[in-house]
Amino acid sequence: MQQAFRSSVIEYLESLPEPVVSRLYQVPATCLAVFRLLPELGQYLVLSILFLNQPFKMADLPIKSTAKSRVALDLVRRRLRALSIIREHGGFAQIHKSFRRNFRIALTGGDTSRSFGVPSNSLDKSPVDSQFLAAHAKRHWESILHYMVGTDLSDVPNDGVLMLLRHAGLMEGKNLHSMSITQAGFQFLLQDVHTQLWALLLQYLSISQQLQMDPVDILHFIFMLGSMQLGQGYSLTDLSPTQTNMLEDLCDYGIVYKRSKSSRRFYPTPLAIMLTTDAGTLVSPSAAVDAANTAPDQKTELTSISDAAPAHFVLLETNYRVYAYTSSPLQIAILNLFVHLKSRFPNLVSGVITRDSVRSALAHGITAEQIILYLTVHAHPQMLRNDPVLPGTIADQIKLWQLEKERMTTTQGYLFKDFSGPREYEIAARYATEIGVLTWQNPKLRVFFVNEAGNSQVVDFINRRLKK
């Protein structure tokens, strides 16, 4: 999951034209963030050549030469070239001048451009702490996820968030407040918090021009947030108009906290700190922010995730009964998408997977493979001892229910019945066949079905011919 998150962010950066990338590398905080997104070999390579002012030979790099290492090095070099961090010509390479200068500044602490944020020095009459910020992040972020799974909410995300979900293809529907989750949306719910955050932020970037916002300013601000200190208030001083406008949207996502629209101070939440921090595998958004409630320092808040919300909590029996050892409303809501829940206790819910519950999930765009993947990813340790993890009969049956749905098609139309005799039935059915509107018939019962377009023609024919 973590690797998928990194690739998507880097792939976006690789798609940017050279002038845009050069603008990005004018800011030390952005250079540091891009460095963090590189694989370990890429980071090693950059640090090895960072303080070289002259072009260097790639063959002189202190890397053990084996077939495997050469392949890995080639992949890293292609990535660094795509990101415009290094430029190669005639066997020599040179690091991007702006990147080299500003990354050095980021490492040595000589930043005078305030790219890491401007701490607010004025006294906050109502100061906030890490627990408050974690609660703010959890409330806003999980309200988005709860809306996606159809939970009844008193605090529904605002229209800007809902429009972004629809633009991203995670939800569908003409009415923003009655949309349904899509196949991509359910896949989104299976991701870790890093992937989910960046998935929405990359979609935000994709519509930035429509919002008349500078994408470079947006990226600078995102990377700035990732380098800020949790619990520290920051001033809006030096923020561009794009970044100031973006701040309101990030409040809706739970990434930052701002007391009011007129306030000149904002606070990054645990979600903001995680944007450029490799916090390991984050099993759920709620787990990521829950860590801030129990950890004494920022590092612990970002790393002690597995203790906050176990990833493996689902037991599935061969009789299709499901036992989920969780009290998370979000996980229960996700299970409710494809499990018929029957009982709920303080730390346990139970239910059964039925044909109807699976067909309901399929109707919302969730696939059989996604259901099986969710049950496998969250399988209880007792189930992980099995090979395969899920009972084969259940996995096969879920797939069969999907095939059953795919074999069936629905057609809007009208049923004709109650003919006085076989002769009348045969004439009417033959006419419907000749004009190509007959979709189904049963001669024994003297009934047939025509599509909507052909209904009026068949009715007129019956009135003209048969009633004579």
XYZ file of C-alpha atoms in Angstrom:
468
model
C 0.000 0.000 0.000
C 2.772 2.434 0.971
C 4.639 1.792 -2.275
C 1.469 2.489 -4.290
C 1.134 5.845 -2.521
C 4.690 6.847 -3.290
C 4.500 5.843 -6.930
C 1.352 7.852 -7.536
C 2.885 11.019 -6.091
C 6.183 10.598 -7.913
C 4.419 9.736 -11.163
C 2.505 12.986 -10.891
C 5.742 14.912 -10.352
C 7.328 13.103 -13.304
C 4.452 14.214 -15.533
C 5.131 17.892 -14.861
C 6.972 19.893 -17.553
C 10.532 21.043 -16.932
C 9.668 24.720 -16.220
C 7.174 23.670 -13.537
C 9.692 21.303 -11.927
C 12.297 24.065 -11.890
C 9.826 26.282 -10.012
C 9.212 23.494 -7.506
C 12.907 23.183 -6.743
C 13.146 26.870 -5.811
C 11.849 26.005 -2.320
C 13.931 24.067 0.278
C 10.908 22.389 1.932
C 9.765 20.990 -1.422
C 13.242 19.646 -2.221
C 13.332 17.856 1.136
C 9.866 16.380 0.562
C 10.771 15.088 -2.915
C 13.935 13.549 -1.473
C 11.822 11.683 1.115
C 9.705 10.210 -1.673
C 12.707 8.621 -3.377
C 13.627 4.956 -2.813
C 16.592 4.298 -0.526
C 19.047 3.832 -3.393
C 17.860 7.106 -4.901
C 18.379 8.900 -1.598
C 21.860 7.390 -1.285
C 22.733 8.496 -4.802
C 21.530 12.068 -4.247
C 23.416 12.411 -0.952
C 26.572 11.018 -2.586
C 26.659 13.739 -5.219
C 24.869 16.606 -3.464
C 28.015 18.524 -2.517
C 29.784 18.010 -5.856
C 29.785 21.239 -7.857
C 31.214 19.686 -11.025
C 29.800 16.997 -13.359
C 30.745 13.492 -12.270
C 31.062 10.089 -13.901
C 28.231 7.700 -13.056
C 30.770 4.861 -13.198
C 32.605 6.413 -10.233
C 29.637 6.030 -7.878
C 30.522 3.943 -4.781
C 27.987 1.207 -5.530
C 28.811 -2.493 -5.558
C 28.661 -3.682 -9.169
C 26.492 -6.765 -9.517
C 23.855 -7.637 -12.076
C 21.106 -6.941 -9.559
C 22.593 -3.642 -8.385
C 23.082 -2.441 -11.974
C 19.402 -3.060 -12.734
C 18.354 -1.225 -9.571
C 20.716 1.646 -10.364
C 19.339 1.979 -13.893
C 15.793 2.203 -12.521
C 16.803 4.867 -10.003
C 18.694 6.864 -12.624
C 15.630 6.862 -14.884
C 13.508 8.101 -11.999
C 15.963 10.858 -11.087
C 16.118 11.946 -14.734
C 12.307 11.945 -14.971
C 12.167 14.157 -11.882
C 14.876 16.398 -13.404
C 16.986 15.936 -10.273
C 19.978 14.826 -12.359
C 20.903 15.417 -15.988
C 23.217 13.043 -17.843
C 25.271 13.647 -20.966
C 28.169 11.654 -22.381
C 28.598 9.470 -19.315
C 28.686 12.491 -17.017
C 25.884 13.645 -14.758
C 25.084 16.795 -12.860
C 22.478 17.504 -10.232
C 19.816 20.156 -10.919
C 21.262 23.491 -9.767
C 18.144 24.700 -7.964
C 17.596 21.335 -6.324
C 21.230 21.137 -5.190
C 21.229 24.650 -3.748
C 17.889 24.444 -1.934
C 18.283 20.874 -0.713
C 21.612 21.867 0.826
C 19.807 24.720 2.578
C 17.148 22.326 3.861
C 19.785 19.975 5.292
C 22.000 22.644 6.841
C 19.178 24.719 8.336
C 19.961 27.892 6.457
C 16.484 28.530 5.082
C 15.624 32.227 5.088
C 12.683 31.919 2.695
C 10.361 30.575 5.419
C 9.446 27.625 3.207
C 8.958 25.472 6.319
C 6.230 27.782 7.608
C 6.140 30.891 9.772
C 5.471 30.041 13.443
C 2.958 32.355 15.056
C 4.592 34.313 17.872
C 1.427 35.971 19.153
C -0.331 34.487 22.169
C -3.274 32.228 21.350
C -6.070 32.976 23.814
C -7.539 29.502 23.228
C -4.533 27.249 22.561
C -5.030 23.764 21.150
C -3.057 20.604 21.863
C -2.271 17.409 19.964
C -5.350 15.621 21.279
C -7.648 18.380 20.054
C -5.984 18.390 16.626
C -6.247 14.600 16.403
C -9.952 14.768 17.237
C -10.470 17.479 14.615
C -8.688 15.407 11.971
C -10.583 12.270 12.888
C -13.976 13.981 12.837
C -13.529 15.566 9.417
C -11.662 12.744 7.686
C -13.913 9.987 8.914
C -17.026 11.997 8.057
C -15.852 11.761 4.433
C -15.330 8.003 4.670
C -18.611 7.464 6.512
C -20.450 9.394 3.824
C -18.881 7.137 1.200
C -20.176 3.974 2.883
C -23.651 5.442 3.353
C -23.667 6.085 7.100
C -26.377 8.487 8.282
C -24.501 11.588 9.404
C -25.583 14.706 11.233
C -22.447 16.493 10.002
C -22.260 15.821 6.246
C -19.112 16.959 4.373
C -19.614 20.235 2.545
C -20.345 20.493 -1.165
C -16.704 21.149 -2.075
C -15.640 17.811 -0.596
C -18.547 15.976 -2.231
C -17.756 17.485 -5.629
C -14.152 16.332 -5.285
C -15.303 12.785 -4.446
C -17.465 12.759 -7.554
C -14.726 14.245 -9.729
C -12.338 11.563 -8.474
C -14.809 8.846 -9.491
C -15.161 7.626 -5.905
C -18.862 8.497 -5.770
C -21.495 8.840 -8.467
C -24.896 10.487 -8.753
C -26.434 13.717 -9.983
C -27.461 14.890 -6.510
C -24.413 15.567 -4.334
C -26.240 14.537 -1.166
C -27.558 11.216 -2.476
C -24.549 9.750 -4.267
C -23.482 6.104 -4.078
C -20.037 4.568 -3.791
C -18.319 3.292 -6.933
C -15.942 0.395 -7.499
C -13.042 2.858 -7.300
C -14.519 4.259 -4.097
C -14.529 0.890 -2.371
C -10.956 0.306 -3.516
C -10.151 3.718 -2.004
C -11.509 2.548 1.369
C -9.104 -0.410 1.328
C -6.047 1.843 1.077
C -3.889 3.170 3.905
C -4.201 6.765 5.024
C -1.234 7.987 2.936
C -2.776 6.653 -0.242
C -6.183 8.089 0.579
C -4.806 11.526 1.423
C -2.692 11.767 -1.704
C -5.453 10.351 -3.907
C -7.697 13.266 -2.938
C -4.915 15.842 -3.051
C -3.839 14.730 -6.532
C -7.439 15.086 -7.666
C -7.443 18.530 -6.085
C -4.357 19.357 -8.135
C -6.042 18.120 -11.308
C -8.824 20.710 -10.953
C -6.589 23.515 -9.677
C -6.611 25.367 -12.992
C -10.420 25.312 -13.060
C -10.298 26.892 -9.596
C -7.774 29.463 -10.906
C -5.145 28.192 -8.477
C -1.435 27.732 -9.146
C -0.531 23.995 -8.906
C 3.052 24.861 -7.933
C 1.806 26.905 -4.979
C -0.457 24.002 -4.015
C 2.445 21.539 -4.042
C 4.656 23.940 -2.093
C 1.976 24.241 0.578
C 1.363 20.473 0.784
C 5.071 19.798 1.224
C 5.336 22.661 3.715
C 2.597 21.107 5.853
C 4.476 17.807 5.925
C 7.482 19.473 7.544
C 5.596 21.390 10.232
C 5.480 20.602 13.940
C 2.324 19.170 15.471
C 0.795 21.490 18.074
C 2.601 24.574 16.782
C 0.476 27.424 15.449
C 1.556 28.970 12.143
C 0.878 32.393 10.726
C -0.742 33.068 7.358
C 2.082 35.531 6.717
C 3.925 34.845 3.433
C 1.205 32.495 2.145
C 0.191 33.194 -1.451
C -3.475 33.837 -2.367
C -3.667 30.283 -3.734
C -2.369 28.823 -0.478
C -4.689 30.995 1.613
C -7.721 29.827 -0.378
C -6.538 26.232 -0.200
C -6.353 26.450 3.581
C -10.158 26.484 3.852
C -10.433 23.309 1.767
C -7.775 21.540 3.828
C -9.753 22.371 6.971
C -12.688 20.448 5.479
C -10.434 17.405 4.960
C -9.121 17.548 8.532
C -5.563 18.231 7.376
C -5.339 21.606 9.136
C -7.292 23.386 11.862
C -8.305 27.030 11.700
C -10.465 28.511 14.450
C -12.482 30.710 12.085
C -12.324 31.963 8.524
C -11.012 35.320 9.726
C -8.298 33.798 11.924
C -4.696 34.543 10.915
C -3.373 31.388 12.551
C -3.640 27.703 11.604
C -2.458 24.396 13.035
C -1.353 21.270 11.119
C -3.059 18.063 12.279
C -1.554 14.547 12.382
C -2.854 14.023 8.836
C -0.746 16.955 7.615
C 2.389 15.665 9.330
C 1.942 12.291 7.624
C 1.943 13.714 4.099
C 5.721 13.462 3.725
C 6.529 11.130 6.616
C 7.143 7.431 6.117
C 5.030 6.243 9.029
C 4.962 2.613 8.009
C 1.799 0.754 7.162
C -1.250 2.673 8.341
C -4.166 0.295 8.550
C -6.884 2.947 8.675
C -7.332 6.712 8.772
C -8.879 6.514 12.219
C -5.893 4.534 13.450
C -3.526 7.172 12.146
C -5.171 9.987 14.052
C -6.020 7.844 17.085
C -2.299 7.435 17.680
C -2.061 11.108 18.561
C -4.347 10.573 21.545
C -2.008 8.147 23.270
C 1.507 8.952 22.094
C 3.685 11.369 24.084
C 5.592 12.744 21.103
C 5.203 13.283 17.394
C 7.317 10.310 16.349
C 5.280 7.886 18.426
C 2.071 9.403 17.084
C 3.138 8.438 13.595
C 4.555 5.005 14.244
C 2.522 3.226 16.920
C -0.353 2.669 14.551
C -0.910 -1.054 14.714
C -1.606 -0.898 18.441
C -4.311 1.718 17.948
C -6.459 -0.324 15.565
C -5.660 -3.959 14.738
C -5.705 -4.692 11.032
C -6.696 -8.354 11.444
C -10.099 -8.561 13.097
C -12.387 -10.576 10.785
C -13.242 -14.245 11.348
C -15.102 -16.027 8.546
C -16.578 -19.491 9.058
C -17.408 -22.046 6.383
C -21.124 -21.498 7.072
C -20.726 -17.882 5.824
C -20.966 -16.403 9.330
C -18.732 -13.382 9.962
C -17.357 -12.239 13.339
C -15.541 -8.890 13.388
C -13.667 -7.952 16.568
C -13.876 -4.183 16.158
C -15.671 -1.208 17.639
C -14.763 1.115 14.761
C -17.955 2.606 13.283
C -16.172 2.966 9.952
C -15.112 -0.682 9.711
C -18.610 -1.762 10.750
C -20.100 0.465 8.051
C -17.775 -1.048 5.433
C -18.730 -4.579 6.502
C -22.381 -3.608 6.266
C -21.884 -3.018 2.540
C -21.621 -6.756 1.849
C -22.479 -8.531 5.129
C -25.959 -8.888 6.625
C -25.152 -7.778 10.195
C -27.277 -9.355 12.933
C -25.649 -8.668 16.322
C -23.507 -5.936 17.804
C -21.574 -5.924 21.076
C -19.067 -3.424 22.558
C -16.113 -4.949 20.688
C -17.756 -7.422 18.306
C -20.240 -7.490 15.440
C -21.537 -10.635 13.795
C -23.440 -11.326 10.628
C -23.652 -13.554 7.611
C -22.670 -13.232 3.966
C -25.769 -13.914 1.873
C -26.652 -13.846 -1.788
C -28.715 -10.708 -1.258
C -26.003 -8.898 0.731
C -23.400 -9.629 -1.951
C -25.781 -8.664 -4.765
C -26.461 -5.383 -2.955
C -22.719 -4.696 -2.867
C -22.390 -5.631 -6.541
C -25.199 -3.215 -7.382
C -23.119 -0.419 -5.829
C -20.135 -1.204 -8.056
C -18.199 -3.318 -5.549
C -16.673 -6.405 -7.170
C -16.326 -9.937 -5.846
C -12.532 -9.581 -5.926
C -12.710 -6.490 -3.719
C -14.898 -8.268 -1.165
C -12.494 -11.209 -1.095
C -9.511 -8.840 -0.823
C -11.054 -6.970 2.112
C -11.778 -10.210 3.987
C -8.241 -11.439 3.282
C -6.467 -8.205 4.272
C -8.391 -7.979 7.553
C -8.454 -11.710 8.318
C -7.971 -12.650 11.975
C -4.544 -14.141 12.890
C -6.283 -17.462 13.461
C -7.377 -17.460 9.816
C -3.932 -16.437 8.578
C -2.679 -19.889 9.540
C -4.841 -21.378 6.795
C -3.812 -21.793 3.176
C -5.714 -20.286 1.491
C -6.740 -17.732 4.109
C -10.433 -17.734 3.139
C -12.432 -20.955 2.754
C -12.325 -21.786 -0.946
C -16.034 -22.553 -1.133
C -16.963 -19.075 0.120
C -14.572 -17.254 -2.219
C -15.888 -19.284 -5.158
C -19.505 -18.645 -4.185
C -18.968 -14.881 -3.995
C -17.503 -15.001 -7.509
C -20.433 -17.121 -8.713
C -22.900 -14.571 -7.349
C -21.114 -11.932 -9.402
C -21.234 -14.113 -12.533
C -24.919 -14.678 -11.893
C -25.505 -10.939 -11.849
C -23.468 -10.431 -15.014
C -25.513 -13.070 -16.865
C -28.783 -11.322 -16.074
C -29.932 -8.206 -17.926
C -32.985 -6.059 -17.297
C -35.193 -4.479 -19.943
C -37.897 -1.901 -19.409
C -41.102 -2.802 -21.213
C -44.638 -4.214 -21.063
C -46.158 -7.671 -20.573
C -49.081 -8.772 -22.802
C -51.355 -11.504 -21.461
C -55.008 -12.639 -21.100
C -55.560 -13.368 -24.793
C -58.938 -14.934 -25.591
C -57.393 -17.782 -27.582
C -54.207 -19.169 -29.140
C -54.971 -17.580 -32.506
C -55.031 -14.032 -31.108
C -51.840 -14.686 -29.144
C -49.974 -16.037 -32.193
C -50.944 -13.091 -34.412
C -49.910 -10.489 -31.828
C -46.657 -12.255 -30.905
C -45.732 -12.689 -34.574
C -46.301 -8.989 -35.227
C -44.097 -8.021 -32.251
C -41.377 -10.321 -33.583
C -41.585 -8.873 -37.112
C -41.103 -5.283 -35.949
C -38.245 -6.323 -33.617
C -39.712 -5.344 -30.244
C -40.319 -8.812 -28.741
C -37.860 -9.602 -25.913
C -39.475 -12.704 -24.347
C -42.468 -14.986 -24.801
C -44.086 -18.113 -23.337
C -46.543 -19.712 -25.809
C -47.869 -22.167 -23.213
C -48.975 -19.356 -20.913
C -49.871 -17.102 -23.875
C -47.791 -14.179 -22.642
C -45.046 -12.122 -24.246
C -42.940 -9.086 -23.324
C -42.052 -6.136 -25.559
C -39.668 -3.243 -24.966
C -40.828 0.270 -24.155
C -40.350 1.585 -27.686
C -42.589 -1.073 -29.224
C -45.465 -0.968 -26.753
C -47.595 1.632 -28.555
C -47.214 -0.118 -31.935
C -48.314 -3.491 -30.548
C -51.271 -1.920 -28.726
C -52.391 -0.151 -31.918
C -52.076 -3.390 -33.891
C -54.157 -5.319 -31.362
C -56.834 -2.620 -31.356
C -56.991 -2.471 -35.164
C -56.652 -6.128 -36.143
C -57.715 -8.382 -33.320
C -60.699 -6.478 -32.016
C -62.343 -6.545 -35.451
